[in-house]
Amino acid sequence: MDRIIRTLPPPSSLSVSVVSFLNAKLNEKENLEQAPALLSELRTQCHILDQSLSDLNTQLRNYLINHASHSDRSGALLRDIDAKLGDLQSASCSSSPDGGSGKVLGEELPALAKEVARVNTVRTYAETALKLDTLVGDIEDAVSSTVKRTLRREPSTKSSEEMRSVAIRTLKLTEDTLRLVAKTHPQWTRLVSAVDHRVDRSLAILRPQAIADHRSLLTSLGWPPPLSTLNSLGPESKRSTDVQNPLFTMKGDLKQQYCDSFLALCSLQELQRQRKSRQLEGQNREIALHQPLWAIEELVNPISFASQRHFSKWVDKPEYIFALVYKVTRDYVDSMDELLQPLVDEAMLSGYSCREEWISAMVTSLSTYLAKEIFPMNVSQLDEESTSEKHLQARISWLHLIDQMIAFDKRVQSLASHSGILLSLQEDAKLEKLSSFSVFIDRPDWLDLWADIELTDAFDKLKPEIENERSWSTEVRGVAVLSAQEDNKSPAIASAFHQRFSAVIDRCQSLPSIELRSRFLKLAGAPIIHRFLGCLLFRCQEAEGLTALTDNDALMKVAKSVNAARYFESILKEWCEDIFFLEMGLNQDTSTDGNDFGSEESSGNGILYEEIKKLEEFRTGWVEKLSTVVMRGFDVCCRDYLKNKKQWQEKGEEGWMVSQSFVGALDYLQGKMSILEEGLNRVDFVGIWRSLAPGLDKLIFNGILMTNAKFSDGGVERLSNDFSVLFGVFRAWCLRPEGFFPKLSEGLKLLKMGKKQLQNCLAGGEIWLKENGIRHLTAAESEKIAKNRI
């Protein structure tokens, strides 16, 4: 009883959370009846919280016990150390009456240790600085000695080579020391910078001198070989083309001097690479570290200079230029593998192939000449305001030059692959070195001009095909969708556009970087697809405008256009699964340069995603129009049939299995579908009849079963016969056409039911309909059909 009359605490003594809780749970008078249940729930939660608190206290107690145990052991160890330190101090005091050593051990020992470490660091720094100064001094003396001997023009180069070897060995020791200092004492940046500065001054003298001596040695060897015989391509001069290789014919001291000089250049380059690697630590070093091989460049430069005298005579015949460069490259490539590669390996130059460096240097020299002489001349010819004939000739010259470049690159890359470096060619950086098309990397405006010329040439070749009506009507037999062996009934014009687009792809593959390929394909390839799509759209709109697609010829014209779009769309989808297109698509996805090339590719569906999407939209749109045309024509033909409501109360006509007024509509339907089946590819034809069947189902259902027409037994039989013939039209393309006419099939099913079943239908509603297999009619529709049955 005390509990009942106990007074509640004043609201001011309750916390805000408690007041909010009570207001939420007991905000109405009716909620007071739930107070006992709420109290029980709160007590349960309090019990659970108390149990959790107890568990936490137990865990805390265990942790404290473990900590106390560890503390006891640690205290014992500290007491032992303290006792030993006390013994040490007592021993020191006994040996020194004034007690000064205790002060040293207790207070000055850390400072003393720090000072000792500082002195040791200073000593190490001084020793390292002295060592580096000595090494750099030896380098400067060796370099100075080499220069003096050169200035005196001493006939023997043996002493000069020895001094250069001493300088290179000392440089390597200096670099090893600097690398160790940079790793162990990174704070000594001023020392490293000072040494680097002195070494750079020595290298600035040593490298040019080594290159000059190497060039002089090459001249004494007879390099470069005479090119006047190398470019002789006639059968009478066949023997003269067998020029001896100076690298193979050198012997004795001359060969040893050349090998020593070549090895010295390689060692200097490796030293330079190591220094760059150390100085660029933590940065992207690949571009800076891998430079062309200096010794190979010294072989190529004199050949390039001598070749240009011949090149100037062949400006109008670039095939001779490419033939000469390829012949020189091929004739001397074996000596790179057999003679020079072991020297490169001895110099520890990692990642270098003499064969690849030789080929890439020759290609680079050719590309440089093309960029300086050939392309500017061709561009100026195109820019000149002249007659259309001269402009056409300039375009032909440009395309001929491109053809020669493609053929040259294929031969050169085949030559490079013989050394087993084919895998490295997959990298764009490697491919750029072995491709004459690298001229477009620094001149994207030339690439745009080339793409425009290719596009104009493609349109000129397509123009007769587009204007030839036979190209639009004649099917290309054997042309099939690449991923499925079926005849797509594509007209010849689609094959013509396919060949032009394939030619652009072939040209595009010759470019050495993904960015260039992507840009070229967008400029020269995509407009071909757009032109193709424009031609298809024009023909379809022309057919629609003349006859509204009621004429059979107009239907066939649209069907051929749809087939052509299907063919091209299938080819593009198949191509976009190739790694060549996938790489360009990924490059477009990661592109952030804000140019106007394909923002649609951000969807990740490939570089040709936008073109494929437009072809698909064109095809599906006109397939839908064909289906609509057939539907409208059928509607016109069966209009009298749908309006005649009295016929469903009469028996069937004598000698007729189907209503006479329905025969015309069925004949129209079968005729149009036969034409479309003959002219349209199988996939799109399936789409047409699958979309047409639901439309007919809705049209006849609303026109007959949803009207106020009354159905007798004879009328139901007549309707059943009509529907059977209609379904038979579609039975040629499917096994069970009734499934594509769900409303007609279920409506007929209701009409065939007995009187008792129809009464159950009216009483049972949707539940009864589902139990009896009627799932596509609503209760209202079923009720109306049932009431029309007499």
Tab-separated table of C-alpha atoms in Angstrom, residues 6-221:
chain	number	residue	atom	x	y	z
A	6	ARG	CA	4.450	7.032	-2.458
A	7	THR	CA	4.873	10.523	-3.902
A	8	LEU	CA	6.745	11.082	-7.143
A	9	PRO	CA	9.933	13.168	-7.102
A	10	PRO	CA	9.632	16.722	-8.386
A	11	PRO	CA	10.323	17.050	-12.181
A	12	SER	CA	13.158	19.480	-11.523
A	13	SER	CA	15.138	16.719	-9.818
A	14	LEU	CA	15.013	14.495	-12.895
A	15	SER	CA	17.601	14.626	-15.670
A	16	VAL	CA	16.698	15.741	-19.172
A	17	SER	CA	17.156	12.220	-20.573
A	18	VAL	CA	14.806	10.725	-17.959
A	19	VAL	CA	12.139	13.349	-18.646
A	20	SER	CA	12.408	12.759	-22.405
A	21	PHE	CA	12.150	8.997	-21.875
A	22	LEU	CA	9.002	9.319	-19.694
A	23	ASN	CA	7.416	11.762	-22.148
A	24	ALA	CA	8.039	9.337	-25.002
A	25	LYS	CA	6.683	6.270	-23.172
A	26	LEU	CA	3.873	7.791	-21.081
A	27	ASN	CA	2.708	10.771	-23.109
A	28	GLU	CA	-0.967	9.751	-23.008
A	29	LYS	CA	-3.312	8.574	-20.299
A	30	GLU	CA	-3.903	5.241	-22.038
A	31	ASN	CA	-0.160	4.481	-21.869
A	32	LEU	CA	-0.263	4.366	-18.039
A	33	GLU	CA	-1.693	0.852	-18.272
A	34	GLN	CA	1.612	-0.280	-19.802
A	35	ALA	CA	3.670	1.060	-16.886
A	36	PRO	CA	4.139	-2.393	-15.198
A	37	ALA	CA	5.484	-3.908	-18.410
A	38	LEU	CA	7.804	-0.932	-18.887
A	39	LEU	CA	9.056	-1.300	-15.310
A	40	SER	CA	9.796	-4.994	-15.871
A	41	GLU	CA	11.696	-4.223	-19.062
A	42	LEU	CA	13.803	-1.562	-17.304
A	43	ARG	CA	14.639	-3.935	-14.446
A	44	THR	CA	15.782	-6.574	-16.939
A	45	GLN	CA	18.034	-4.085	-18.708
A	46	CYS	CA	19.469	-2.910	-15.370
A	47	HIS	CA	20.245	-6.504	-14.430
A	48	ILE	CA	22.063	-7.073	-17.709
A	49	LEU	CA	24.094	-3.871	-17.237
A	50	ASP	CA	24.996	-4.844	-13.653
A	51	GLN	CA	26.211	-8.243	-14.882
A	52	SER	CA	28.358	-6.584	-17.561
A	53	LEU	CA	29.830	-4.216	-15.001
A	54	SER	CA	30.689	-7.167	-12.763
A	55	ASP	CA	32.467	-8.941	-15.625
A	56	LEU	CA	34.459	-5.820	-16.428
A	57	ASN	CA	35.534	-5.468	-12.797
A	58	THR	CA	36.739	-9.069	-12.808
A	59	GLN	CA	38.799	-8.494	-15.959
A	60	LEU	CA	40.255	-5.267	-14.513
A	61	ARG	CA	41.253	-7.133	-11.327
A	62	ASN	CA	43.060	-9.798	-13.367
A	63	TYR	CA	44.891	-7.148	-15.404
A	64	LEU	CA	46.005	-5.369	-12.208
A	65	ILE	CA	47.324	-8.620	-10.741
A	66	ASN	CA	49.338	-9.340	-13.894
A	67	HIS	CA	50.646	-5.779	-13.972
A	68	ALA	CA	51.711	-6.009	-10.310
A	69	SER	CA	53.579	-9.238	-11.060
A	70	HIS	CA	55.465	-7.634	-13.958
A	71	SER	CA	56.152	-4.538	-11.855
A	72	ASP	CA	57.669	-6.686	-9.094
A	73	ARG	CA	60.008	-8.380	-11.553
A	74	SER	CA	60.940	-5.052	-13.150
A	75	GLY	CA	61.540	-3.517	-9.698
A	76	ALA	CA	63.811	-6.386	-8.755
A	77	LEU	CA	65.863	-5.892	-11.921
A	78	LEU	CA	66.098	-2.139	-11.340
A	79	ARG	CA	67.167	-2.677	-7.736
A	80	ASP	CA	69.854	-5.046	-8.920
A	81	ILE	CA	71.109	-2.494	-11.460
A	82	ASP	CA	71.033	0.239	-8.825
A	83	ALA	CA	73.051	-1.936	-6.453
A	84	LYS	CA	75.671	-2.595	-9.111
A	85	LEU	CA	75.883	1.118	-9.943
A	86	GLY	CA	76.290	1.837	-6.237
A	87	ASP	CA	79.131	-0.676	-6.042
A	88	LEU	CA	80.765	0.990	-9.073
A	89	GLN	CA	80.431	4.402	-7.461
A	90	SER	CA	81.907	3.139	-4.167
A	91	ALA	CA	84.831	1.649	-6.032
A	92	SER	CA	85.392	4.952	-7.863
A	93	CYS	CA	85.190	6.938	-4.634
A	94	SER	CA	87.696	4.674	-2.937
A	95	SER	CA	90.147	5.177	-5.794
A	96	SER	CA	89.619	8.956	-5.849
A	97	PRO	CA	89.459	10.631	-2.408
A	98	ASP	CA	87.931	13.872	-3.687
A	99	GLY	CA	84.794	12.035	-5.016
A	100	GLY	CA	84.933	13.781	-8.405
A	101	SER	CA	84.386	10.597	-10.385
A	102	GLY	CA	80.929	10.116	-8.827
A	103	LYS	CA	79.900	13.446	-10.220
A	104	VAL	CA	81.267	12.467	-13.622
A	105	LEU	CA	79.401	9.167	-13.637
A	106	GLY	CA	76.194	10.600	-12.290
A	107	GLU	CA	75.907	13.898	-14.117
A	108	GLU	CA	78.557	14.352	-16.800
A	109	LEU	CA	78.639	10.834	-18.262
A	110	PRO	CA	75.722	11.430	-20.736
A	111	ALA	CA	77.222	14.703	-21.875
A	112	LEU	CA	80.599	13.025	-22.227
A	113	ALA	CA	79.100	10.242	-24.336
A	114	LYS	CA	77.355	12.810	-26.537
A	115	GLU	CA	80.583	14.706	-27.009
A	116	VAL	CA	82.440	11.512	-27.876
A	117	ALA	CA	79.787	10.710	-30.502
A	118	ARG	CA	80.087	14.229	-31.940
A	119	VAL	CA	83.852	13.977	-32.128
A	120	ASN	CA	83.550	10.584	-33.806
A	121	THR	CA	81.094	12.058	-36.349
A	122	VAL	CA	83.467	14.953	-37.045
A	123	ARG	CA	86.338	12.507	-37.447
A	124	THR	CA	84.279	10.369	-39.851
A	125	TYR	CA	83.230	13.468	-41.794
A	126	ALA	CA	86.846	14.648	-42.016
A	127	GLU	CA	88.078	11.235	-43.145
A	128	THR	CA	85.295	10.977	-45.738
A	129	ALA	CA	85.918	14.521	-46.994
A	130	LEU	CA	89.669	13.820	-47.208
A	131	LYS	CA	89.047	10.566	-49.064
A	132	LEU	CA	86.663	12.238	-51.516
A	133	ASP	CA	89.034	15.159	-52.001
A	134	THR	CA	91.844	12.725	-52.791
A	135	LEU	CA	89.683	10.807	-55.254
A	136	VAL	CA	88.462	13.947	-56.973
A	137	GLY	CA	92.019	15.230	-57.129
A	138	ASP	CA	93.122	11.998	-58.816
A	139	ILE	CA	90.243	12.390	-61.282
A	140	GLU	CA	91.201	15.975	-62.094
A	141	ASP	CA	94.870	15.016	-62.519
A	142	ALA	CA	93.986	12.141	-64.855
A	143	VAL	CA	91.654	14.349	-66.886
A	144	SER	CA	94.217	17.136	-67.036
A	145	SER	CA	96.886	14.692	-68.169
A	146	THR	CA	94.632	13.355	-70.887
A	147	VAL	CA	93.875	16.843	-72.148
A	148	LYS	CA	97.526	17.858	-72.187
A	149	ARG	CA	98.515	14.786	-74.200
A	150	THR	CA	95.777	15.566	-76.666
A	151	LEU	CA	96.848	19.199	-77.009
A	152	ARG	CA	100.431	18.110	-77.634
A	153	ARG	CA	99.073	15.780	-80.358
A	154	GLU	CA	101.200	12.876	-79.274
A	155	PRO	CA	101.044	10.138	-81.903
A	156	SER	CA	100.447	7.285	-79.432
A	157	THR	CA	97.059	7.106	-77.816
A	158	LYS	CA	98.007	4.274	-75.493
A	159	SER	CA	98.981	6.537	-72.589
A	160	SER	CA	95.854	8.633	-73.155
A	161	GLU	CA	93.657	5.532	-72.968
A	162	GLU	CA	95.438	4.402	-69.801
A	163	MET	CA	94.921	7.777	-68.130
A	164	ARG	CA	91.255	7.745	-69.203
A	165	SER	CA	90.859	4.262	-67.709
A	166	VAL	CA	92.402	5.501	-64.456
A	167	ALA	CA	89.976	8.438	-64.419
A	168	ILE	CA	86.982	6.154	-65.035
A	169	ARG	CA	88.037	3.723	-62.273
A	170	THR	CA	88.491	6.613	-59.871
A	171	LEU	CA	85.129	8.027	-60.884
A	172	LYS	CA	83.501	4.695	-60.049
A	173	LEU	CA	85.168	4.640	-56.605
A	174	THR	CA	84.014	8.216	-56.014
A	175	GLU	CA	80.451	7.365	-57.019
A	176	ASP	CA	80.428	4.311	-54.728
A	177	THR	CA	81.603	6.493	-51.847
A	178	LEU	CA	79.004	9.170	-52.568
A	179	ARG	CA	76.265	6.549	-52.741
A	180	LEU	CA	77.341	5.190	-49.330
A	181	VAL	CA	77.451	8.699	-47.842
A	182	ALA	CA	73.992	9.541	-49.221
A	183	LYS	CA	72.640	6.343	-47.660
A	184	THR	CA	74.347	6.456	-44.220
A	185	HIS	CA	74.598	10.232	-43.717
A	186	PRO	CA	71.824	11.895	-45.709
A	187	GLN	CA	72.389	15.142	-43.790
A	188	TRP	CA	75.780	15.671	-45.493
A	189	THR	CA	74.155	17.188	-48.546
A	190	ARG	CA	76.666	20.041	-48.878
A	191	LEU	CA	79.594	17.640	-49.017
A	192	VAL	CA	77.867	15.504	-51.671
A	193	SER	CA	76.868	18.603	-53.657
A	194	ALA	CA	80.406	19.986	-53.589
A	195	VAL	CA	81.882	16.694	-54.791
A	196	ASP	CA	79.209	16.367	-57.490
A	197	HIS	CA	80.066	19.844	-58.729
A	198	ARG	CA	83.765	18.996	-59.116
A	199	VAL	CA	82.999	15.634	-60.715
A	200	ASP	CA	80.629	17.304	-63.193
A	201	ARG	CA	83.392	19.661	-64.261
A	202	SER	CA	85.709	16.727	-64.852
A	203	LEU	CA	83.087	14.779	-66.765
A	204	ALA	CA	82.353	17.849	-68.886
A	205	ILE	CA	85.942	17.575	-70.101
A	206	LEU	CA	86.359	13.798	-70.097
A	207	ARG	CA	83.282	12.776	-72.064
A	208	PRO	CA	83.773	15.142	-75.062
A	209	GLN	CA	87.422	14.153	-75.186
A	210	ALA	CA	86.544	10.439	-75.129
A	211	ILE	CA	83.966	10.965	-77.879
A	212	ALA	CA	86.429	12.957	-79.988
A	213	ASP	CA	89.055	10.217	-79.654
A	214	HIS	CA	86.424	7.601	-80.528
A	215	ARG	CA	85.425	9.505	-83.659
A	216	SER	CA	89.031	9.820	-84.717
A	217	LEU	CA	89.455	6.092	-84.242
A	218	LEU	CA	86.340	5.377	-86.335
A	219	THR	CA	87.750	7.518	-89.123
A	220	SER	CA	90.990	5.538	-89.105
A	221	LEU	CA	88.893	2.355	-89.357
